[in-house]
mmCIF file of C-alpha atoms in Angstrom:
data_model
loop_
_atom_site.group_PDB
_atom_site.id
_atom_site.type_symbol
_atom_site.label_atom_id
_atom_site.label_comp_id
_atom_site.label_asym_id
_atom_site.label_seq_id
_atom_site.Cartn_x
_atom_site.Cartn_y
_atom_site.Cartn_z
ATOM 1 C CA UNK A 25 -10.830 19.093 -2.842
ATOM 2 C CA UNK A 26 -11.723 19.276 -5.926
ATOM 3 C CA UNK A 27 -8.578 20.170 -7.402
ATOM 4 C CA UNK A 28 -6.909 16.627 -4.858
ATOM 5 C CA UNK A 29 -9.520 14.619 -6.919
ATOM 6 C CA UNK A 30 -8.994 15.889 -11.106
ATOM 7 C CA UNK A 31 -5.542 15.857 -10.120
ATOM 8 C CA UNK A 32 -5.965 11.820 -8.615
ATOM 9 C CA UNK A 33 -7.788 11.872 -11.596
ATOM 10 C CA UNK A 34 -4.942 12.336 -14.235
ATOM 11 C CA UNK A 35 -2.169 10.709 -12.099
ATOM 12 C CA UNK A 36 -5.350 7.425 -12.995
ATOM 13 C CA UNK A 37 -5.608 8.674 -16.394
ATOM 14 C CA UNK A 38 -1.957 9.060 -17.596
ATOM 15 C CA UNK A 39 -0.441 5.262 -15.663
ATOM 16 C CA UNK A 40 -3.081 3.933 -17.714
ATOM 17 C CA UNK A 41 -1.929 5.381 -20.733
ATOM 18 C CA UNK A 42 1.726 4.566 -20.634
ATOM 19 C CA UNK A 43 1.791 8.803 -20.828
ATOM 20 C CA UNK A 44 3.329 8.924 -17.319
ATOM 21 C CA UNK A 45 7.289 8.702 -18.118
ATOM 22 C CA UNK A 46 8.441 6.983 -14.493
ATOM 23 C CA UNK A 47 11.755 7.749 -13.326
ATOM 24 C CA UNK A 48 13.374 5.154 -12.690
ATOM 25 C CA UNK A 49 15.979 4.126 -10.250
ATOM 26 C CA UNK A 50 17.225 1.004 -9.178
ATOM 27 C CA UNK A 51 16.591 1.084 -5.003
ATOM 28 C CA UNK A 52 16.363 -0.779 -1.887
ATOM 29 C CA UNK A 53 12.431 -1.629 -1.594
ATOM 30 C CA UNK A 54 12.987 -2.488 2.243
ATOM 31 C CA UNK A 55 15.149 0.901 2.998
ATOM 32 C CA UNK A 56 12.110 3.640 1.053
ATOM 33 C CA UNK A 57 9.497 0.878 3.219
ATOM 34 C CA UNK A 58 11.135 1.634 6.412
ATOM 35 C CA UNK A 59 11.823 5.550 5.540
ATOM 36 C CA UNK A 60 8.071 5.503 4.391
ATOM 37 C CA UNK A 61 6.680 3.907 7.290
ATOM 38 C CA UNK A 62 8.914 5.630 10.510
ATOM 39 C CA UNK A 63 7.488 8.763 8.658
ATOM 40 C CA UNK A 64 3.630 7.212 8.921
ATOM 41 C CA UNK A 65 4.580 5.984 13.001
ATOM 42 C CA UNK A 66 3.106 9.352 14.188
ATOM 43 C CA UNK A 67 -0.751 7.989 13.137
ATOM 44 C CA UNK A 68 -0.004 4.488 13.543
ATOM 45 C CA UNK A 69 0.876 5.641 17.746
ATOM 46 C CA UNK A 70 -1.999 8.193 18.091
ATOM 47 C CA UNK A 71 -4.277 5.232 17.428
ATOM 48 C CA UNK A 72 -2.340 3.306 19.072
ATOM 49 C CA UNK A 73 -1.730 1.128 17.130
ATOM 50 C CA UNK A 74 1.815 -1.261 16.848
ATOM 51 C CA UNK A 75 3.514 -0.643 12.931
ATOM 52 C CA UNK A 76 6.447 -3.044 12.573
ATOM 53 C CA UNK A 77 8.308 -3.942 9.785
ATOM 54 C CA UNK A 78 9.860 -7.335 8.927
ATOM 55 C CA UNK A 79 11.800 -6.568 5.804
ATOM 56 C CA UNK A 80 14.743 -8.886 4.135
ATOM 57 C CA UNK A 81 17.771 -6.833 2.876
ATOM 58 C CA UNK A 82 18.846 -6.368 -0.517
ATOM 59 C CA UNK A 83 15.489 -6.721 -2.144
ATOM 60 C CA UNK A 84 16.037 -4.231 -5.492
ATOM 61 C CA UNK A 85 13.545 -2.516 -7.784
ATOM 62 C CA UNK A 86 13.662 -0.446 -10.312
ATOM 63 C CA UNK A 87 11.435 1.610 -10.273
ATOM 64 C CA UNK A 88 10.451 5.104 -9.498
ATOM 65 C CA UNK A 89 10.235 5.932 -5.611
ATOM 66 C CA UNK A 90 7.822 8.312 -5.183
ATOM 67 C CA UNK A 91 4.818 6.366 -6.839
ATOM 68 C CA UNK A 92 6.088 3.746 -4.326
ATOM 69 C CA UNK A 93 6.346 5.559 -1.658
ATOM 70 C CA UNK A 94 3.065 6.996 -2.429
ATOM 71 C CA UNK A 95 1.787 2.908 -3.048
ATOM 72 C CA UNK A 96 3.393 2.527 0.461
ATOM 73 C CA UNK A 97 1.933 6.148 1.674
ATOM 74 C CA UNK A 98 -1.787 5.044 0.185
ATOM 75 C CA UNK A 99 -1.488 1.562 1.837
ATOM 76 C CA UNK A 100 0.277 2.176 5.441
ATOM 77 C CA UNK A 101 -2.676 4.818 5.803
ATOM 78 C CA UNK A 102 -5.469 2.455 5.032
ATOM 79 C CA UNK A 103 -4.462 -0.385 7.553
ATOM 80 C CA UNK A 104 -4.325 2.229 9.985
ATOM 81 C CA UNK A 105 -7.548 4.001 9.373
ATOM 82 C CA UNK A 106 -9.478 1.224 8.460
ATOM 83 C CA UNK A 107 -7.592 -0.793 11.907
ATOM 84 C CA UNK A 108 -9.804 -0.904 15.767
ATOM 85 C CA UNK A 109 -6.711 0.224 18.440
ATOM 86 C CA UNK A 110 -9.870 -1.550 20.664
ATOM 87 C CA UNK A 111 -9.599 -5.041 19.417
ATOM 88 C CA UNK A 112 -5.694 -4.845 19.137
ATOM 89 C CA UNK A 113 -4.110 -7.872 21.734
ATOM 90 C CA UNK A 114 -1.779 -6.827 23.877
ATOM 91 C CA UNK A 115 -0.463 -10.388 24.947
ATOM 92 C CA UNK A 116 3.420 -10.783 22.675
ATOM 93 C CA UNK A 117 2.911 -14.104 20.016
ATOM 94 C CA UNK A 118 6.395 -15.799 19.849
ATOM 95 C CA UNK A 119 6.298 -14.868 15.924
ATOM 96 C CA UNK A 120 8.551 -11.957 15.143
ATOM 97 C CA UNK A 121 5.382 -9.503 14.386
ATOM 98 C CA UNK A 122 2.471 -7.904 16.792
ATOM 99 C CA UNK A 123 0.004 -9.691 17.068
ATOM 100 C CA UNK A 124 -2.383 -6.762 15.816
ATOM 101 C CA UNK A 125 -1.723 -3.211 14.671
ATOM 102 C CA UNK A 126 -0.154 -2.658 10.574
ATOM 103 C CA UNK A 127 2.614 -5.586 9.643
ATOM 104 C CA UNK A 128 4.308 -4.550 6.727
ATOM 105 C CA UNK A 129 6.393 -7.628 5.251
ATOM 106 C CA UNK A 130 8.938 -6.736 2.173
ATOM 107 C CA UNK A 131 10.710 -9.966 0.560
ATOM 108 C CA UNK A 132 12.234 -11.787 -3.090
ATOM 109 C CA UNK A 133 11.348 -14.920 -4.385
ATOM 110 C CA UNK A 134 11.840 -15.930 -7.170
ATOM 111 C CA UNK A 135 12.286 -13.392 -10.108
ATOM 112 C CA UNK A 136 9.955 -10.886 -7.940
ATOM 113 C CA UNK A 137 10.096 -9.523 -5.337
ATOM 114 C CA UNK A 138 6.747 -9.287 -2.388
ATOM 115 C CA UNK A 139 5.680 -6.095 -0.198
ATOM 116 C CA UNK A 140 2.369 -7.382 1.884
ATOM 117 C CA UNK A 141 0.931 -5.304 4.409
ATOM 118 C CA UNK A 142 -0.928 -7.179 6.850
ATOM 119 C CA UNK A 143 -4.607 -5.400 9.710
ATOM 120 C CA UNK A 144 -6.642 -6.532 11.727
ATOM 121 C CA UNK A 145 -8.665 -4.158 11.414
ATOM 122 C CA UNK A 146 -12.203 -3.899 9.775
ATOM 123 C CA UNK A 147 -12.189 -6.451 6.680
ATOM 124 C CA UNK A 148 -13.396 -6.193 3.559
ATOM 125 C CA UNK A 149 -16.313 -7.983 2.593
ATOM 126 C CA UNK A 150 -16.003 -10.836 0.201
ATOM 127 C CA UNK A 151 -19.459 -8.835 -2.074
ATOM 128 C CA UNK A 152 -16.874 -5.604 -1.521
ATOM 129 C CA UNK A 153 -13.529 -7.117 -2.191
ATOM 130 C CA UNK A 154 -13.911 -7.038 -5.771
ATOM 131 C CA UNK A 155 -14.748 -4.061 -6.105
ATOM 132 C CA UNK A 156 -11.614 -2.134 -4.453
ATOM 133 C CA UNK A 157 -9.416 -1.211 -7.250
ATOM 134 C CA UNK A 158 -11.966 0.774 -9.186
ATOM 135 C CA UNK A 159 -12.501 4.583 -9.274
ATOM 136 C CA UNK A 160 -14.582 6.203 -7.117
ATOM 137 C CA UNK A 161 -15.609 3.020 -5.564
ATOM 138 C CA UNK A 162 -16.447 2.895 -1.286
ATOM 139 C CA UNK A 163 -17.789 0.450 0.560
ATOM 140 C CA UNK A 164 -19.300 2.195 3.121
ATOM 141 C CA UNK A 165 -20.182 6.227 1.293
ATOM 142 C CA UNK A 166 -20.531 8.143 4.966
ATOM 143 C CA UNK A 167 -17.536 6.338 6.787
ATOM 144 C CA UNK A 168 -16.092 6.839 3.513
ATOM 145 C CA UNK A 169 -16.318 10.410 3.488
ATOM 146 C CA UNK A 170 -15.699 10.639 6.641
ATOM 147 C CA UNK A 171 -12.060 9.530 6.833
ATOM 148 C CA UNK A 172 -11.311 12.151 4.095
ATOM 149 C CA UNK A 173 -11.551 9.236 0.617
ATOM 150 C CA UNK A 174 -13.300 9.887 -2.127
ATOM 151 C CA UNK A 175 -12.964 6.150 -3.645
ATOM 152 C CA UNK A 176 -9.754 6.690 -5.831
ATOM 153 C CA UNK A 177 -6.301 5.712 -3.734
ATOM 154 C CA UNK A 178 -6.807 1.679 -4.330
ATOM 155 C CA UNK A 179 -7.337 3.068 -7.701
ATOM 156 C CA UNK A 180 -4.319 4.810 -8.274
ATOM 157 C CA UNK A 181 -2.496 2.544 -6.521
ATOM 158 C CA UNK A 182 -3.382 -0.200 -8.750
ATOM 159 C CA UNK A 183 -2.292 3.053 -11.710
ATOM 160 C CA UNK A 184 1.243 3.132 -10.680
ATOM 161 C CA UNK A 185 2.354 -1.472 -10.126
ATOM 162 C CA UNK A 186 0.382 -2.063 -13.579
ATOM 163 C CA UNK A 187 2.645 1.145 -14.661
ATOM 164 C CA UNK A 188 5.577 -1.048 -13.054
ATOM 165 C CA UNK A 189 4.392 -4.345 -14.628
ATOM 166 C CA UNK A 190 3.661 -5.492 -11.265
ATOM 167 C CA UNK A 191 0.117 -6.909 -9.325
ATOM 168 C CA UNK A 192 -1.714 -6.004 -6.511
ATOM 169 C CA UNK A 193 -4.256 -8.331 -4.476
ATOM 170 C CA UNK A 194 -6.163 -8.076 -1.489
ATOM 171 C CA UNK A 195 -7.533 -11.003 0.600
ATOM 172 C CA UNK A 196 -9.854 -10.626 3.664
ATOM 173 C CA UNK A 197 -11.939 -11.308 6.784
ATOM 174 C CA UNK A 198 -14.547 -8.760 7.553
ATOM 175 C CA UNK A 199 -14.098 -8.114 11.088
ATOM 176 C CA UNK A 200 -10.808 -9.965 11.019
ATOM 177 C CA UNK A 201 -8.628 -7.028 8.610
ATOM 178 C CA UNK A 202 -7.396 -7.434 5.847
ATOM 179 C CA UNK A 203 -3.968 -8.476 3.798
ATOM 180 C CA UNK A 204 -2.392 -6.235 0.779
ATOM 181 C CA UNK A 205 -0.008 -8.133 -1.587
ATOM 182 C CA UNK A 206 1.170 -5.763 -4.293
ATOM 183 C CA UNK A 207 4.161 -8.233 -6.474
ATOM 184 C CA UNK A 208 7.179 -6.315 -8.582
ATOM 185 C CA UNK A 209 9.696 -7.437 -10.585
ATOM 186 C CA UNK A 210 12.865 -8.046 -8.505
ATOM 187 C CA UNK A 211 15.896 -5.340 -10.224
ATOM 188 C CA UNK A 212 18.329 -8.068 -11.766
ATOM 189 C CA UNK A 213 22.061 -6.851 -12.918
ATOM 190 C CA UNK A 214 22.695 -7.608 -16.394
ATOM 191 C CA UNK A 215 26.268 -9.725 -16.403
ATOM 192 C CA UNK A 216 28.308 -8.500 -19.385
#
């Protein structure tokens, strides 16, 4: 546990200082999202949560696939962890997304690629929301410790996204769920 904490802190420090060399590649964000979701589907199934993807094709970014996958795993894991399967509606909505569980959307707009992860879980209170990206911050110490967290996951997410010249934000309503929105520069091939 201590080793994980130290490694996480070192990762954040290197990313913040710009000293970590990111292995950049051009890839379709939607493809990475779908693959990552398939690997995480078992966690969602264990809680009886639908895990849905509405991902546009050809949303190319130039980024470190390993680090972006780390962001995806962290955010999807949090969404699953803090969703309550007993509050999931079984009605089938007319929209393409499920009416409960975790919905992941990828789309491009203007010069940006967007990743949106929405859950209908416990939500985050307004007084806590401004602090969720701070190192070691946990809204409820007992609950977070039981869930295995130390308060570094979202700090790592933010450090990775900022290192890729992107941004990340969270909106939330207690008892109704949260939405994380990640914005990254869209890859535009240079025209000779």
